[in-house]
Amino acid sequence: MAPRASAPPISVLVVDDHRAVAEAIRDALAGDKAFAATAAWSGEEALGIVERDWPDVVLMDVTMPGMGGLEATRRISELAPGVKVIMLSAHDDDLVRARAIEAGALGYLSKISPMGDLVEAVRRATRGDPLVPQEEVDRLHRRLHRRRSQDSTERQRAERLSLREIEILQLMADGIAPPEIAARLHISQHTLRTHVQNILTKLGVHSKVDAIVVAIRHGKVSAAT
């Protein structure tokens, strides 16, 4: 009887803008004959490798300069739907997880996960096994929907701000003290307090810090540099 042919190695592309991280994961996988691992340092480079080589699994960092991991995952899902993407993140954040699943990732792992967990996730992804239970996927989708509804409501509220209120918010975001804001705008401090109260009411928040955060989030003011 002829000897049974061994299965080809699982090809894995590790994507992380921190070379030391990418190389450490790549080298750890490459030390196992069951894997053939390569690395890329950006989302753009990863797309080129996927288009050329079609790896079995991509381990994708979430946060990278230029094209981030979420956008790269979305494009890989469109370009090469058979390629499985597992998102790697340094943050334990439901919204990041939800956006990863929405972008087409099969699952996600913390960057500090033991190597054995990562290897097992790669093997399961290759087999097509789900990495995230359906009830967790549903929960994340609901969480993302709530956040988008909140963002939409905040955006509508932010659009109600007057030019004077936006001007005051920008000065607040720049760290200018109320007496100086009043002096710069040639208004009394009482009038300034009235403007601030109107801002809080329009944005549906309870503090000046929250008002600044909402205004920055929706592009009404710029964060202090």
Tab-separated table of N, CA and C in Angstrom, residues 30-198:
chain	number	residue	atom	x	y	z
A	30	ALA	N	5.335	29.152	12.233
A	30	ALA	CA	6.232	28.493	11.283
A	30	ALA	C	7.034	27.382	11.941
A	31	GLY	N	7.146	27.416	13.268
A	31	GLY	CA	7.847	26.343	13.960
A	31	GLY	C	7.083	25.038	13.977
A	32	ASP	N	5.818	25.083	13.571
A	32	ASP	CA	4.985	23.875	13.482
A	32	ASP	C	4.823	23.532	12.008
A	33	LYS	N	5.195	22.316	11.625
A	33	LYS	CA	5.142	21.923	10.214
A	33	LYS	C	3.725	21.939	9.651
A	34	ALA	N	2.722	22.043	10.527
A	34	ALA	CA	1.343	22.085	10.055
A	34	ALA	C	0.988	23.443	9.467
A	35	PHE	N	1.882	24.443	9.660
A	35	PHE	CA	1.578	25.798	9.200
A	35	PHE	C	2.675	26.324	8.287
A	36	ALA	N	2.255	27.157	7.346
A	36	ALA	CA	3.180	27.936	6.525
A	36	ALA	C	2.790	29.397	6.720
A	37	ALA	N	3.581	30.146	7.469
A	37	ALA	CA	3.188	31.490	7.895
A	37	ALA	C	4.044	32.565	7.251
A	38	THR	N	3.406	33.656	6.872
A	38	THR	CA	4.082	34.844	6.367
A	38	THR	C	3.529	36.045	7.129
A	39	ALA	N	4.136	37.216	6.909
A	39	ALA	CA	3.711	38.408	7.642
A	39	ALA	C	3.607	39.604	6.709
A	40	ALA	N	2.743	40.531	7.074
A	40	ALA	CA	2.610	41.808	6.380
A	40	ALA	C	2.512	42.892	7.437
A	41	TRP	N	2.874	44.123	7.046
A	41	TRP	CA	2.968	45.194	8.040
A	41	TRP	C	1.876	46.247	7.862
A	42	SER	N	0.970	46.045	6.907
A	42	SER	CA	-0.085	47.032	6.697
A	42	SER	C	-1.280	46.368	6.036
A	43	GLY	N	-2.426	47.025	6.114
A	43	GLY	CA	-3.613	46.513	5.443
A	43	GLY	C	-3.440	46.481	3.944
A	44	GLU	N	-2.788	47.511	3.409
A	44	GLU	CA	-2.569	47.569	1.963
A	44	GLU	C	-1.692	46.404	1.488
A	45	GLU	N	-0.617	46.126	2.222
A	45	GLU	CA	0.266	45.014	1.858
A	45	GLU	C	-0.474	43.687	1.985
A	46	ALA	N	-1.301	43.573	3.006
A	46	ALA	CA	-2.059	42.337	3.208
A	46	ALA	C	-2.979	42.059	2.030
A	47	LEU	N	-3.631	43.089	1.520
A	47	LEU	CA	-4.536	42.898	0.377
A	47	LEU	C	-3.779	42.361	-0.835
A	48	GLY	N	-2.587	42.902	-1.071
A	48	GLY	CA	-1.795	42.416	-2.202
A	48	GLY	C	-1.412	40.961	-2.045
A	49	ILE	N	-1.033	40.560	-0.828
A	49	ILE	CA	-0.649	39.172	-0.589
A	49	ILE	C	-1.854	38.248	-0.726
A	50	VAL	N	-2.994	38.672	-0.204
A	50	VAL	CA	-4.206	37.848	-0.311
A	50	VAL	C	-4.585	37.663	-1.775
A	51	GLU	N	-4.510	38.720	-2.553
A	51	GLU	CA	-4.863	38.627	-3.975
A	51	GLU	C	-3.913	37.692	-4.718
A	52	ARG	N	-2.655	37.677	-4.305
A	52	ARG	CA	-1.659	36.853	-4.991
A	52	ARG	C	-1.643	35.408	-4.510
A	53	ASP	N	-1.734	35.230	-3.165
A	53	ASP	CA	-1.488	33.910	-2.583
A	53	ASP	C	-2.714	33.202	-2.024
A	54	TRP	N	-3.790	33.941	-1.738
A	54	TRP	CA	-4.987	33.349	-1.137
A	54	TRP	C	-4.642	32.450	0.058
A	55	PRO	N	-4.130	33.002	1.144
A	55	PRO	CA	-3.846	32.170	2.320
A	55	PRO	C	-5.129	31.584	2.883
A	56	ASP	N	-4.986	30.539	3.656
A	56	ASP	CA	-6.166	29.931	4.280
A	56	ASP	C	-6.760	30.846	5.352
A	57	VAL	N	-5.874	31.443	6.160
A	57	VAL	CA	-6.314	32.252	7.298
A	57	VAL	C	-5.469	33.517	7.376
A	58	VAL	N	-6.118	34.627	7.702
A	58	VAL	CA	-5.423	35.890	7.962
A	58	VAL	C	-5.653	36.265	9.424
A	59	LEU	N	-4.569	36.511	10.135
A	59	LEU	CA	-4.653	37.044	11.495
A	59	LEU	C	-4.432	38.550	11.389
A	60	MET	N	-5.487	39.330	11.625
A	60	MET	CA	-5.495	40.746	11.284
A	60	MET	C	-5.540	41.626	12.530
A	61	ASP	N	-4.560	42.505	12.652
A	61	ASP	CA	-4.585	43.495	13.727
A	61	ASP	C	-5.695	44.509	13.436
A	62	VAL	N	-6.369	44.974	14.480
A	62	VAL	CA	-7.456	45.939	14.286
A	62	VAL	C	-6.926	47.311	13.934
A	63	THR	N	-5.977	47.811	14.724
A	63	THR	CA	-5.546	49.202	14.618
A	63	THR	C	-4.199	49.289	13.922
A	64	MET	N	-4.204	49.907	12.729
A	64	MET	CA	-2.977	50.128	11.975
A	64	MET	C	-3.074	51.467	11.262
A	65	PRO	N	-1.937	52.115	11.024
A	65	PRO	CA	-1.958	53.353	10.238
A	65	PRO	C	-2.460	53.080	8.820
A	66	GLY	N	-2.988	54.095	8.179
A	66	GLY	CA	-3.505	53.901	6.834
A	66	GLY	C	-4.769	53.066	6.869
A	67	MET	N	-4.797	52.015	6.083
A	67	MET	CA	-5.955	51.129	6.072
A	67	MET	C	-5.966	50.274	7.336
A	68	GLY	N	-6.948	50.488	8.181
A	68	GLY	CA	-7.047	49.729	9.412
A	68	GLY	C	-7.502	48.308	9.173
A	69	GLY	N	-7.465	47.519	10.236
A	69	GLY	CA	-7.809	46.111	10.114
A	69	GLY	C	-9.249	45.861	9.716
A	70	LEU	N	-10.168	46.703	10.168
A	70	LEU	CA	-11.580	46.503	9.821
A	70	LEU	C	-11.803	46.708	8.330
A	71	GLU	N	-11.240	47.779	7.779
A	71	GLU	CA	-11.401	48.037	6.350
A	71	GLU	C	-10.684	46.965	5.527
A	72	ALA	N	-9.504	46.553	5.961
A	72	ALA	CA	-8.783	45.499	5.245
A	72	ALA	C	-9.575	44.197	5.265
A	73	THR	N	-10.188	43.881	6.398
A	73	THR	CA	-11.007	42.666	6.496
A	73	THR	C	-12.210	42.751	5.561
A	74	ARG	N	-12.837	43.909	5.510
A	74	ARG	CA	-13.990	44.086	4.621
A	74	ARG	C	-13.581	43.855	3.156
A	75	ARG	N	-12.435	44.390	2.793
A	75	ARG	CA	-11.989	44.236	1.396
A	75	ARG	C	-11.575	42.796	1.093
A	76	ILE	N	-10.949	42.143	2.056
A	76	ILE	CA	-10.589	40.739	1.853
A	76	ILE	C	-11.847	39.899	1.685
A	77	SER	N	-12.877	40.177	2.473
A	77	SER	CA	-14.131	39.426	2.378
A	77	SER	C	-14.755	39.572	0.997
A	78	GLU	N	-14.591	40.747	0.390
A	78	GLU	CA	-15.119	40.977	-0.953
A	78	GLU	C	-14.220	40.364	-2.021
A	79	LEU	N	-12.910	40.514	-1.838
A	79	LEU	CA	-11.944	40.052	-2.830
A	79	LEU	C	-11.779	38.538	-2.824
A	80	ALA	N	-11.717	37.963	-1.624
A	80	ALA	CA	-11.418	36.531	-1.480
A	80	ALA	C	-12.284	35.943	-0.374
A	81	PRO	N	-13.574	35.728	-0.650
A	81	PRO	CA	-14.488	35.279	0.410
A	81	PRO	C	-14.125	33.944	1.040
A	82	GLY	N	-13.301	33.147	0.388
A	82	GLY	CA	-12.898	31.875	0.967
A	82	GLY	C	-11.803	31.993	2.010
A	83	VAL	N	-11.172	33.162	2.082
A	83	VAL	CA	-10.097	33.376	3.052
A	83	VAL	C	-10.715	33.735	4.396
A	84	LYS	N	-10.332	33.018	5.434
A	84	LYS	CA	-10.875	33.240	6.768
A	84	LYS	C	-10.044	34.291	7.503
A	85	VAL	N	-10.707	35.262	8.090
A	85	VAL	CA	-10.015	36.326	8.825
A	85	VAL	C	-10.347	36.212	10.309
A	86	ILE	N	-9.311	36.242	11.135
A	86	ILE	CA	-9.470	36.302	12.589
A	86	ILE	C	-8.879	37.631	13.044
A	87	MET	N	-9.669	38.416	13.740
A	87	MET	CA	-9.216	39.725	14.169
A	87	MET	C	-8.447	39.618	15.478
A	88	LEU	N	-7.329	40.336	15.556
A	88	LEU	CA	-6.530	40.415	16.772
A	88	LEU	C	-6.630	41.831	17.331
A	89	SER	N	-6.911	41.958	18.607
A	89	SER	CA	-7.060	43.273	19.210
A	89	SER	C	-6.404	43.312	20.579
A	90	ALA	N	-5.866	44.474	20.902
A	90	ALA	CA	-5.302	44.667	22.238
A	90	ALA	C	-6.361	45.161	23.208
A	91	HIS	N	-7.578	45.404	22.706
A	91	HIS	CA	-8.633	45.980	23.530
A	91	HIS	C	-9.812	45.011	23.637
A	92	ASP	N	-10.380	44.962	24.823
A	92	ASP	CA	-11.563	44.136	25.061
A	92	ASP	C	-12.785	45.033	24.903
A	93	ASP	N	-13.252	45.184	23.662
A	93	ASP	CA	-14.279	46.174	23.348
A	93	ASP	C	-15.363	45.521	22.498
A	94	ASP	N	-16.599	45.526	23.019
A	94	ASP	CA	-17.709	44.916	22.290
A	94	ASP	C	-17.910	45.544	20.919
A	95	LEU	N	-17.759	46.864	20.817
A	95	LEU	CA	-17.996	47.526	19.534
A	95	LEU	C	-16.953	47.126	18.508
A	96	VAL	N	-15.703	46.961	18.942
A	96	VAL	CA	-14.665	46.492	18.016
A	96	VAL	C	-14.994	45.080	17.546
A	97	ARG	N	-15.407	44.229	18.470
A	97	ARG	CA	-15.778	42.861	18.103
A	97	ARG	C	-16.953	42.856	17.126
A	98	ALA	N	-17.952	43.680	17.422
A	98	ALA	CA	-19.129	43.727	16.558
A	98	ALA	C	-18.762	44.195	15.156
A	99	ARG	N	-17.920	45.205	15.077
A	99	ARG	CA	-17.516	45.721	13.756
A	99	ARG	C	-16.644	44.722	13.018
A	100	ALA	N	-15.856	43.942	13.764
A	100	ALA	CA	-15.040	42.903	13.131
A	100	ALA	C	-15.925	41.839	12.487
A	101	ILE	N	-16.931	41.375	13.222
A	101	ILE	CA	-17.850	40.376	12.676
A	101	ILE	C	-18.592	40.935	11.474
A	102	GLU	N	-19.044	42.179	11.590
A	102	GLU	CA	-19.762	42.817	10.486
A	102	GLU	C	-18.880	42.937	9.246
A	103	ALA	N	-17.584	43.198	9.459
A	103	ALA	CA	-16.664	43.352	8.332
A	103	ALA	C	-16.368	42.029	7.636
A	104	GLY	N	-16.684	40.908	8.302
A	104	GLY	CA	-16.467	39.610	7.679
A	104	GLY	C	-15.524	38.697	8.433
A	105	ALA	N	-15.032	39.143	9.587
A	105	ALA	CA	-14.141	38.287	10.379
A	105	ALA	C	-14.912	37.094	10.932
A	106	LEU	N	-14.243	35.952	10.950
A	106	LEU	CA	-14.863	34.743	11.501
A	106	LEU	C	-14.892	34.782	13.017
A	107	GLY	N	-13.971	35.549	13.598
A	107	GLY	CA	-13.902	35.652	15.043
A	107	GLY	C	-12.827	36.631	15.437
A	108	TYR	N	-12.500	36.671	16.708
A	108	TYR	CA	-11.525	37.622	17.217
A	108	TYR	C	-10.824	37.022	18.426
A	109	LEU	N	-9.604	37.478	18.628
A	109	LEU	CA	-8.814	37.031	19.772
A	109	LEU	C	-8.054	38.222	20.339
A	110	SER	N	-7.779	38.164	21.630
A	110	SER	CA	-6.916	39.165	22.233
A	110	SER	C	-5.476	38.898	21.817
A	111	LYS	N	-4.716	39.970	21.664
A	111	LYS	CA	-3.304	39.821	21.319
A	111	LYS	C	-2.517	39.111	22.410
A	112	ILE	N	-3.052	39.128	23.629
A	112	ILE	CA	-2.334	38.474	24.724
A	112	ILE	C	-2.831	37.046	24.966
A	113	SER	N	-3.640	36.524	24.034
A	113	SER	CA	-4.098	35.141	24.158
A	113	SER	C	-2.906	34.182	24.081
A	114	PRO	N	-2.961	33.080	24.808
A	114	PRO	CA	-1.887	32.085	24.691
A	114	PRO	C	-1.759	31.593	23.258
A	115	MET	N	-0.544	31.246	22.875
A	115	MET	CA	-0.301	30.789	21.499
A	115	MET	C	-1.149	29.570	21.173
A	116	GLY	N	-1.379	28.720	22.165
A	116	GLY	CA	-2.200	27.537	21.922
A	116	GLY	C	-3.615	27.900	21.510
A	117	ASP	N	-4.181	28.974	22.094
A	117	ASP	CA	-5.525	29.415	21.713
A	117	ASP	C	-5.545	29.919	20.285
A	118	LEU	N	-4.482	30.632	19.909
A	118	LEU	CA	-4.406	31.164	18.551
A	118	LEU	C	-4.296	30.020	17.536
A	119	VAL	N	-3.464	29.045	17.847
A	119	VAL	CA	-3.304	27.892	16.954
A	119	VAL	C	-4.628	27.152	16.792
A	120	GLU	N	-5.321	26.946	17.899
A	120	GLU	CA	-6.602	26.253	17.841
A	120	GLU	C	-7.610	27.044	17.030
A	121	ALA	N	-7.608	28.376	17.167
A	121	ALA	CA	-8.532	29.210	16.398
A	121	ALA	C	-8.238	29.104	14.903
A	122	VAL	N	-6.968	29.071	14.547
A	122	VAL	CA	-6.593	28.927	13.134
A	122	VAL	C	-7.071	27.588	12.590
A	123	ARG	N	-6.876	26.537	13.353
A	123	ARG	CA	-7.314	25.206	12.906
A	123	ARG	C	-8.836	25.169	12.726
A	124	ARG	N	-9.556	25.732	13.692
A	124	ARG	CA	-11.021	25.736	13.610
A	124	ARG	C	-11.492	26.570	12.429
A	125	ALA	N	-10.829	27.707	12.204
A	125	ALA	CA	-11.207	28.551	11.072
A	125	ALA	C	-11.004	27.813	9.754
A	126	THR	N	-9.905	27.063	9.664
A	126	THR	CA	-9.622	26.302	8.442
A	126	THR	C	-10.697	25.251	8.187
A	127	ARG	N	-11.194	24.651	9.270
A	127	ARG	CA	-12.257	23.654	9.134
A	127	ARG	C	-13.619	24.292	8.862
A	128	GLY	N	-13.699	25.620	9.031
A	128	GLY	CA	-14.979	26.296	8.847
A	128	GLY	C	-15.841	26.293	10.085
A	129	ASP	N	-15.262	25.924	11.231
A	129	ASP	CA	-16.021	25.924	12.477
A	129	ASP	C	-16.257	27.358	12.943
A	130	PRO	N	-17.416	27.651	13.494
A	130	PRO	CA	-17.654	29.007	14.020
A	130	PRO	C	-16.765	29.267	15.237
A	131	LEU	N	-16.196	30.453	15.291
A	131	LEU	CA	-15.362	30.820	16.427
A	131	LEU	C	-16.145	31.592	17.480
A	132	VAL	N	-17.307	32.101	17.085
A	132	VAL	CA	-18.151	32.880	17.999
A	132	VAL	C	-19.538	32.269	17.996
A	133	PRO	N	-20.080	31.888	19.155
A	133	PRO	CA	-21.432	31.326	19.203
A	133	PRO	C	-22.454	32.288	18.603
A	134	GLN	N	-23.491	31.736	17.985
A	134	GLN	CA	-24.484	32.564	17.311
A	134	GLN	C	-25.160	33.543	18.272
A	135	GLU	N	-25.385	33.108	19.510
A	135	GLU	CA	-26.032	34.023	20.457
A	135	GLU	C	-25.136	35.216	20.773
A	136	GLU	N	-23.814	35.006	20.751
A	136	GLU	CA	-22.891	36.116	20.967
A	136	GLU	C	-22.869	37.040	19.754
A	137	VAL	N	-22.927	36.461	18.561
A	137	VAL	CA	-23.003	37.278	17.342
A	137	VAL	C	-24.249	38.151	17.368
A	138	ASP	N	-25.371	37.556	17.746
A	138	ASP	CA	-26.626	38.313	17.819
A	138	ASP	C	-26.519	39.436	18.843
A	139	ARG	N	-25.906	39.138	19.990
A	139	ARG	CA	-25.756	40.171	21.031
A	139	ARG	C	-24.901	41.322	20.526
A	140	LEU	N	-23.815	41.007	19.826
A	140	LEU	CA	-22.934	42.048	19.308
A	140	LEU	C	-23.632	42.892	18.253
A	141	HIS	N	-24.435	42.247	17.406
A	141	HIS	CA	-25.186	43.001	16.402
A	141	HIS	C	-26.156	43.972	17.067
A	142	ARG	N	-26.804	43.522	18.142
A	142	ARG	CA	-27.724	44.412	18.858
A	142	ARG	C	-26.964	45.572	19.483
A	143	ARG	N	-25.793	45.281	20.030
A	143	ARG	CA	-24.968	46.323	20.651
A	143	ARG	C	-24.558	47.361	19.619
A	144	LEU	N	-24.162	46.909	18.444
A	144	LEU	CA	-23.744	47.827	17.391
A	144	LEU	C	-24.924	48.652	16.887
A	145	HIS	N	-26.092	48.028	16.780
A	145	HIS	CA	-27.290	48.747	16.341
A	145	HIS	C	-27.650	49.844	17.338
A	146	ARG	N	-27.569	49.541	18.633
A	146	ARG	CA	-27.863	50.547	19.653
A	146	ARG	C	-26.880	51.711	19.563
A	147	ARG	N	-25.611	51.396	19.355
A	147	ARG	CA	-24.608	52.458	19.271
A	147	ARG	C	-24.864	53.345	18.053
A	148	ARG	N	-25.225	52.732	16.936
A	148	ARG	CA	-25.486	53.534	15.739
A	148	ARG	C	-26.730	54.395	15.903
A	149	SER	N	-27.730	53.860	16.590
A	149	SER	CA	-28.928	54.653	16.876
A	149	SER	C	-28.571	55.834	17.760
A	150	GLN	N	-27.715	55.577	18.762
A	150	GLN	CA	-27.258	56.646	19.644
A	150	GLN	C	-26.490	57.702	18.860
A	151	ASP	N	-25.593	57.252	17.976
A	151	ASP	CA	-24.817	58.186	17.173
A	151	ASP	C	-25.720	59.031	16.285
A	152	SER	N	-26.747	58.397	15.713
A	152	SER	CA	-27.675	59.123	14.852
A	152	SER	C	-28.419	60.194	15.635
A	153	THR	N	-28.865	59.840	16.834
A	153	THR	CA	-29.571	60.805	17.683
A	153	THR	C	-28.635	61.943	18.074
A	154	GLU	N	-27.404	61.598	18.458
A	154	GLU	CA	-26.430	62.629	18.821
A	154	GLU	C	-26.143	63.550	17.640
A	155	ARG	N	-26.025	62.980	16.448
A	155	ARG	CA	-25.731	63.777	15.265
A	155	ARG	C	-26.854	64.775	15.002
A	156	GLN	N	-28.092	64.312	15.143
A	156	GLN	CA	-29.223	65.205	14.949
A	156	GLN	C	-29.222	66.318	15.986
A	157	ARG	N	-28.897	65.976	17.227
A	157	ARG	CA	-28.827	66.990	18.278
A	157	ARG	C	-27.717	67.997	17.987
A	158	ALA	N	-26.564	67.483	17.539
A	158	ALA	CA	-25.431	68.368	17.259
A	158	ALA	C	-25.745	69.347	16.135
A	159	GLU	N	-26.572	68.922	15.189
A	159	GLU	CA	-26.929	69.806	14.079
A	159	GLU	C	-27.783	70.984	14.538
A	160	ARG	N	-28.357	70.899	15.731
A	160	ARG	CA	-29.200	71.977	16.245
A	160	ARG	C	-28.389	73.095	16.890
A	161	LEU	N	-27.094	72.891	17.076
A	161	LEU	CA	-26.257	73.907	17.698
A	161	LEU	C	-26.133	75.130	16.802
A	162	SER	N	-26.200	76.312	17.422
A	162	SER	CA	-26.009	77.550	16.673
A	162	SER	C	-24.519	77.799	16.462
A	163	LEU	N	-24.194	78.729	15.564
A	163	LEU	CA	-22.796	79.065	15.331
A	163	LEU	C	-22.135	79.599	16.606
A	164	ARG	N	-22.871	80.401	17.372
A	164	ARG	CA	-22.334	80.919	18.625
A	164	ARG	C	-22.063	79.782	19.608
A	165	GLU	N	-22.956	78.816	19.691
A	165	GLU	CA	-22.771	77.687	20.601
A	165	GLU	C	-21.583	76.829	20.186
A	166	ILE	N	-21.399	76.645	18.894
A	166	ILE	CA	-20.239	75.900	18.401
A	166	ILE	C	-18.956	76.656	18.726
A	167	GLU	N	-19.001	77.976	18.589
A	167	GLU	CA	-17.837	78.795	18.924
A	167	GLU	C	-17.476	78.638	20.397
A	168	ILE	N	-18.471	78.658	21.266
A	168	ILE	CA	-18.233	78.483	22.698
A	168	ILE	C	-17.686	77.092	22.983
A	169	LEU	N	-18.251	76.073	22.351
A	169	LEU	CA	-17.759	74.708	22.543
A	169	LEU	C	-16.306	74.568	22.110
A	170	GLN	N	-15.938	75.220	20.999
A	170	GLN	CA	-14.547	75.130	20.544
A	170	GLN	C	-13.601	75.759	21.557
A	171	LEU	N	-13.994	76.907	22.103
A	171	LEU	CA	-13.159	77.546	23.115
A	171	LEU	C	-13.058	76.667	24.365
A	172	MET	N	-14.161	76.037	24.741
A	172	MET	CA	-14.137	75.116	25.878
A	172	MET	C	-13.211	73.944	25.585
A	173	ALA	N	-13.294	73.394	24.380
A	173	ALA	CA	-12.440	72.264	23.993
A	173	ALA	C	-10.973	72.665	23.990
A	174	ASP	N	-10.695	73.947	23.721
A	174	ASP	CA	-9.315	74.439	23.723
A	174	ASP	C	-8.797	74.699	25.130
A	175	GLY	N	-9.669	74.485	26.124
A	175	GLY	CA	-9.232	74.662	27.504
A	175	GLY	C	-9.279	76.094	28.002
A	176	ILE	N	-10.020	76.956	27.312
A	176	ILE	CA	-10.132	78.354	27.725
A	176	ILE	C	-11.097	78.456	28.902
A	177	ALA	N	-10.715	79.206	29.929
A	177	ALA	CA	-11.544	79.354	31.124
A	177	ALA	C	-12.765	80.222	30.818
A	178	PRO	N	-13.888	79.988	31.508
A	178	PRO	CA	-15.119	80.748	31.243
A	178	PRO	C	-14.954	82.261	31.252
A	179	PRO	N	-14.247	82.861	32.228
A	179	PRO	CA	-14.125	84.331	32.185
A	179	PRO	C	-13.458	84.829	30.909
A	180	GLU	N	-12.445	84.072	30.438
A	180	GLU	CA	-11.762	84.491	29.210
A	180	GLU	C	-12.652	84.281	27.995
A	181	ILE	N	-13.440	83.186	27.995
A	181	ILE	CA	-14.382	82.975	26.889
A	181	ILE	C	-15.356	84.148	26.802
A	182	ALA	N	-15.918	84.548	27.955
A	182	ALA	CA	-16.862	85.664	27.975
A	182	ALA	C	-16.196	86.939	27.461
A	183	ALA	N	-14.947	87.167	27.883
A	183	ALA	CA	-14.244	88.375	27.451
A	183	ALA	C	-13.982	88.351	25.950
A	184	ARG	N	-13.557	87.209	25.440
A	184	ARG	CA	-13.273	87.111	24.004
A	184	ARG	C	-14.523	87.347	23.157
A	185	LEU	N	-15.649	86.860	23.657
A	185	LEU	CA	-16.891	86.974	22.882
A	185	LEU	C	-17.669	88.246	23.218
A	186	HIS	N	-17.134	89.044	24.140
A	186	HIS	CA	-17.766	90.305	24.528
A	186	HIS	C	-19.186	90.081	25.045
A	187	ILE	N	-19.325	89.064	25.913
A	187	ILE	CA	-20.601	88.783	26.551
A	187	ILE	C	-20.379	88.661	28.051
A	188	SER	N	-21.448	88.776	28.812
A	188	SER	CA	-21.319	88.627	30.261
A	188	SER	C	-21.183	87.150	30.613
A	189	GLN	N	-20.663	86.879	31.816
A	189	GLN	CA	-20.555	85.492	32.258
A	189	GLN	C	-21.945	84.883	32.461
A	190	HIS	N	-22.911	85.714	32.825
A	190	HIS	CA	-24.285	85.212	32.945
A	190	HIS	C	-24.799	84.735	31.583
A	191	THR	N	-24.540	85.524	30.547
A	191	THR	CA	-24.963	85.135	29.194
A	191	THR	C	-24.232	83.867	28.759
A	192	LEU	N	-22.945	83.779	29.114
A	192	LEU	CA	-22.188	82.574	28.771
A	192	LEU	C	-22.797	81.359	29.439
A	193	ARG	N	-23.145	81.478	30.732
A	193	ARG	CA	-23.758	80.345	31.430
A	193	ARG	C	-25.074	79.935	30.771
A	194	THR	N	-25.827	80.913	30.274
A	194	THR	CA	-27.072	80.600	29.569
A	194	THR	C	-26.786	79.833	28.289
A	195	HIS	N	-25.771	80.278	27.552
A	195	HIS	CA	-25.388	79.555	26.328
A	195	HIS	C	-24.983	78.118	26.652
A	196	VAL	N	-24.181	77.943	27.699
A	196	VAL	CA	-23.712	76.605	28.065
A	196	VAL	C	-24.894	75.713	28.448
A	197	GLN	N	-25.837	76.259	29.195
A	197	GLN	CA	-27.006	75.469	29.574
A	197	GLN	C	-27.814	75.068	28.341
A	198	ASN	N	-27.927	75.981	27.384
A	198	ASN	CA	-28.637	75.659	26.136
A	198	ASN	C	-27.909	74.563	25.364
